[in-house]
Short mmCIF file of C-alpha atoms in Angstrom, two decimals:
data_model
loop_
_atom_site.label_atom_id
_atom_site.label_comp_id
_atom_site.label_asym_id
_atom_site.label_seq_id
_atom_site.Cartn_x
_atom_site.Cartn_y
_atom_site.Cartn_z
CA MET I 1 96.37 92.35 92.41
CA PRO I 2 96.48 95.59 94.29
CA TYR I 3 94.00 96.38 97.06
CA LEU I 4 93.59 99.89 98.39
CA ILE I 5 91.82 101.21 101.49
CA TYR I 6 91.32 104.72 102.79
CA MET I 7 91.51 105.24 106.56
CA PRO I 8 89.81 108.60 107.20
CA GLU I 9 90.75 108.85 110.89
CA ASN I 10 94.38 109.54 109.92
CA ASP I 11 93.81 110.54 106.26
CA GLU I 12 95.97 107.66 105.04
CA LEU I 13 95.88 105.18 102.15
CA LEU I 14 97.09 101.61 102.61
CA LEU I 15 98.01 99.57 99.54
CA LEU I 16 98.35 95.77 99.56
CA PHE I 17 100.02 94.15 96.58
CA LEU I 18 101.84 90.96 95.67
CA SER I 19 105.42 90.59 94.52
CA GLU I 20 108.23 88.08 94.08
CA ARG I 21 108.26 84.32 93.57
CA PRO I 22 107.07 82.74 95.72
CA THR I 23 104.36 85.35 96.08
CA ARG I 24 104.57 87.56 99.19
CA ALA I 25 102.20 90.19 100.56
CA LEU I 26 103.59 93.74 100.64
CA LEU I 27 102.18 97.01 102.02
CA SER I 28 102.84 100.64 101.16
CA ARG I 29 101.28 103.83 102.65
CA SER I 30 100.46 107.31 101.50
CA ARG I 31 99.75 110.25 103.81
CA ASP I 32 99.26 112.73 100.96
CA ARG I 33 96.38 111.01 99.15
CA GLY I 34 98.58 109.04 96.77
CA ALA I 35 101.09 111.69 95.65
CA THR I 36 103.93 109.77 97.34
CA TRP I 37 104.24 106.28 98.84
CA THR I 38 106.43 104.65 101.47
CA GLU I 39 108.87 101.93 100.52
CA PRO I 40 107.03 98.58 100.44
CA VAL I 41 107.29 96.39 103.54
CA TYR I 42 106.29 92.77 104.03
CA MET I 43 102.86 92.46 105.60
CA HIS I 44 104.24 90.10 108.23
CA VAL I 45 107.59 88.49 109.01
CA ASP I 46 108.54 85.53 111.20
CA SER I 47 110.79 85.68 114.26
CA SER I 48 113.90 85.63 112.03
CA GLY I 49 112.66 88.56 109.95
CA LYS I 50 111.69 86.54 106.88
CA PRO I 51 108.33 87.12 105.15
CA ASP I 52 105.81 84.47 106.13
CA THR I 53 102.64 85.52 104.31
CA PRO I 54 101.96 84.19 100.81
CA GLY I 55 99.48 85.74 98.40
CA ALA I 56 96.94 87.93 100.16
CA THR I 57 93.60 89.29 99.02
CA SER I 58 90.54 91.17 100.22
CA LEU I 59 92.11 94.03 102.16
CA THR I 60 89.12 95.53 103.96
CA TYR I 61 88.82 98.54 106.25
CA LEU I 62 86.47 98.05 109.20
CA GLY I 63 86.80 101.54 110.68
CA ALA I 64 88.46 102.95 113.80
CA GLY I 65 91.92 101.77 112.69
CA LYS I 66 90.82 98.15 112.16
CA ALA I 67 91.60 96.28 108.94
CA MET I 68 91.63 92.69 107.80
CA LEU I 69 92.82 90.62 104.87
CA ILE I 70 92.80 87.02 103.71
CA VAL I 71 95.99 85.09 103.04
CA ALA I 72 96.38 82.37 100.40
CA GLU I 73 92.96 83.00 98.89
CA GLY I 74 91.07 81.34 101.74
CA GLN I 75 93.05 78.10 101.75
CA THR I 76 93.98 78.50 105.42
CA ASP I 77 91.93 78.38 108.59
CA TRP I 78 92.92 81.93 109.60
CA ASN I 79 92.72 85.52 108.42
CA TRP I 80 94.85 88.48 109.45
CA PHE I 81 93.57 91.38 111.55
CA SER I 82 95.08 94.76 112.45
CA ASP I 83 93.81 97.24 115.02
CA ASP I 84 96.55 99.84 114.45
CA PHE I 85 95.90 101.01 110.87
CA GLY I 86 97.78 98.06 109.33
CA HIS I 87 101.09 98.58 111.11
CA SER I 88 100.97 95.15 112.77
CA TRP I 89 98.92 92.04 112.03
CA GLN I 90 97.69 89.05 114.05
CA ARG I 91 96.18 85.79 112.89
CA VAL I 92 92.51 85.31 113.71
CA PRO I 93 90.36 82.18 113.23
CA ARG I 94 88.55 81.91 109.91
CA PRO I 95 85.04 80.44 109.80
CA GLN I 96 84.88 77.36 107.60
CA ALA I 97 82.83 78.15 104.49
CA SER I 98 82.81 74.79 102.73
CA PRO I 99 84.03 71.79 104.72
CA GLY I 100 86.83 69.95 102.95
CA LYS I 101 87.19 72.46 100.09
CA PRO I 102 89.08 75.74 99.88
CA PHE I 103 86.90 78.83 99.64
CA LEU I 104 88.67 81.19 97.23
CA VAL I 105 88.20 84.91 97.81
CA TRP I 106 89.31 87.95 95.77
CA ASP I 107 87.15 90.92 96.65
CA PRO I 108 87.14 93.07 99.79
CA LEU I 109 84.46 92.10 102.28
CA TYR I 110 81.18 93.98 102.58
CA VAL I 111 81.14 95.80 105.92
CA ASP I 112 77.78 96.63 107.54
CA LYS I 113 78.48 99.15 110.30
CA GLU I 114 76.45 100.35 113.24
CA THR I 115 76.21 104.03 114.11
CA LYS I 116 79.20 103.95 116.48
CA PRO I 117 82.58 104.43 114.74
CA GLY I 118 84.40 101.11 114.30
CA GLU I 119 81.45 98.98 115.40
CA VAL I 120 80.73 96.34 112.77
CA GLN I 121 77.41 94.52 112.76
CA ARG I 122 78.21 91.97 110.04
CA LEU I 123 80.70 91.09 107.29
CA ALA I 124 79.81 89.42 104.00
CA GLU I 125 82.33 87.66 101.83
CA THR I 126 81.99 86.42 98.27
CA GLY I 127 84.09 83.76 96.63
CA TYR I 128 83.94 80.33 95.06
CA VAL I 129 84.72 76.71 95.79
CA SER I 130 86.97 74.91 93.33
CA ILE I 131 85.39 71.61 92.28
#
């Protein structure tokens, strides 16, 4: 399940994809519009350098170097956020969509922006609840 975003401020593509068993989130970059790509790196690693992010979805570009994604298809109470074009990621709280049931997400979020670069008015997310 690859996800691709274009970050116009630095003319760069960022690709999120899944690999290995257990599934891990990997990132690769292109600065020449997809002609060549960097070696894949884990989206995030723990203090010992081991990957600590399972399957990830919904890579979304918010503008002004800010990006976000969802780990484990919404089965956690946090998302991941980057404010440096996806070079580093921090956990951020995730609003609860359906109390007591995982909200499963696949698609990038809809971003409604204001006129100022990087200013987001609202995000919309689609998904489903497994019954």
